[in-house]
C-alpha atoms as one frame of an Amber mdcrd trajectory, in Angstrom:
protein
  54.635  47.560 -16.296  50.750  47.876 -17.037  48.533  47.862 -14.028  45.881
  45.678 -15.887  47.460  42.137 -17.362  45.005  40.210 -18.120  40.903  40.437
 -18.316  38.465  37.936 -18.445  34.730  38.696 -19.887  32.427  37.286 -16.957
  28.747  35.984 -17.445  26.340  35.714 -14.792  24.180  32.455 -14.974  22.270
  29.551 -13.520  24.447  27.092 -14.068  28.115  27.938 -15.277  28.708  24.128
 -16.187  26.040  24.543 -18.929  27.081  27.816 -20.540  30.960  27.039 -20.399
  30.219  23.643 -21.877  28.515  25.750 -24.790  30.933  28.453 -25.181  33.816
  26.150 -24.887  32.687  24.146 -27.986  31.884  27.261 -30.147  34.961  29.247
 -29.281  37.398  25.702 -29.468  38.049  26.512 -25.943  39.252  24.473 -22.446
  38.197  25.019 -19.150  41.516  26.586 -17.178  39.819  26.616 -13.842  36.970
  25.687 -12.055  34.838  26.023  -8.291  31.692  25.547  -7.111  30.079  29.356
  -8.646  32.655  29.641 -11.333  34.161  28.197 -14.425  36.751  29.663 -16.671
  37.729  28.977 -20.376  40.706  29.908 -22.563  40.509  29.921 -26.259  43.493
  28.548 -28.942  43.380  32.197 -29.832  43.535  33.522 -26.441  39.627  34.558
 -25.744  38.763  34.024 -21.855  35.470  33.990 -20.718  34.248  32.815 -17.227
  30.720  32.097 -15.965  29.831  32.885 -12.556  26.799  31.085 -10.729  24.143
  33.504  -9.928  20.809  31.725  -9.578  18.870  34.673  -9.120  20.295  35.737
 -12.689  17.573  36.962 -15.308  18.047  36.772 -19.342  17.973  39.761 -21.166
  14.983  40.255 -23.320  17.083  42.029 -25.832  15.776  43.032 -28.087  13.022
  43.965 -26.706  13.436  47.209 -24.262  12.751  45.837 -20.659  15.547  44.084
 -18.993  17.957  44.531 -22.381  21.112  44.047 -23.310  23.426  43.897 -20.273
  26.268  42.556 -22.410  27.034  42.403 -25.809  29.870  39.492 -27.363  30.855
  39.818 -31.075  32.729  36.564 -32.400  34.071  36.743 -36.354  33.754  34.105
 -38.666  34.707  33.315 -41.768  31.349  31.325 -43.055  28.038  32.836 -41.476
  25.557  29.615 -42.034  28.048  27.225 -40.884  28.574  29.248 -37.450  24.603
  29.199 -37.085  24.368  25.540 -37.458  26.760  25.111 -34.934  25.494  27.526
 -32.593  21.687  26.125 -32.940  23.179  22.435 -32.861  24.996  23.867 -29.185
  21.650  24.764 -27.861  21.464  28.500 -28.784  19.351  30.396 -31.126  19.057
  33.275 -33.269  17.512  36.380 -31.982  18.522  38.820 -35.352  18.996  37.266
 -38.656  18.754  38.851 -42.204  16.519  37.854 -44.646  18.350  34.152 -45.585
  18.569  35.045 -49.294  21.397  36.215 -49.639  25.202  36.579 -47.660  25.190
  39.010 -44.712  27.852  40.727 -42.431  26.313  39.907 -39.428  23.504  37.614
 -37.808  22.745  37.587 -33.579  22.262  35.345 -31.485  21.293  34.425 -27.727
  23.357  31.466 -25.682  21.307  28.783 -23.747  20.971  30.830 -20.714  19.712
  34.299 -22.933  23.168  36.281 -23.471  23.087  37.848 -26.912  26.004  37.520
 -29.039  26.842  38.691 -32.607  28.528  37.083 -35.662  30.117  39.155 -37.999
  31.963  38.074 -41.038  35.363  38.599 -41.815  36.745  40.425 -43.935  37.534
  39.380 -47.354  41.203  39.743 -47.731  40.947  39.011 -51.304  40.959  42.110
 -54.126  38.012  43.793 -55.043  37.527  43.056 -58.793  36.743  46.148 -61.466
């Protein structure tokens, strides 16, 4: 039997309520369990995530060098510009996009609270012509 069963990606935030609320509607998640300083979600594909209440908790500035990336989330799917609108309609915002002319493989982003997350495209499953 493995030691480890289960893990669950935790984010440290303000307010938990806020960011679950925002990750729950971009991942097509439900909240599993909830406290005071914690809220979990579960996706239909099996992604958990949890926020924990830290008010003391500072964004990183990621990019930029001071106070950076502390943790890193990469979601695929399957049409880039759709997945920004939603994001930007759920309160988050784009921290690393391509030039918009043309298709990319990947695009980041930031949550309300100042997480950065990445976007990457699938794959195309379908044959390479020539």
């Amino acid at each position: 039997m493995a030691l480890v069963t289960a893990g669950v990606v935790v984010l440290d935030c303000a307010e938990p309520e806020k960011l679950a609320a925002f990750y729950s509607e971009l991942i097509e998640a439900e909240e599993t369990d909830a406290t005071a300083n914690r809220v979990e979600i579960r996706g239909v594909d099996g992604i958990r995530m949890a926020f924990r209440r830290d008010v003391m908790a500072t964004p990183p500035s990621w990019p930029r060098p001071e106070n950076s990336l502390q943790v890193h989330l990469d979601f695929q799917v399957a049409d880039l510009d759709e997945a920004e609108r939603r994001i930007i309609g759920l309160g988050g915002r784009a921290i690393e996009t391509k030039d918009p002319s043309g298709p990319f493989e990947e695009r980041g982003y930031a949550d309300p609270s100042g997480h950065s997350f990445t976007l990457r495209l699938l794959p195309s499953t379908t044959p390479k012509q020539g």
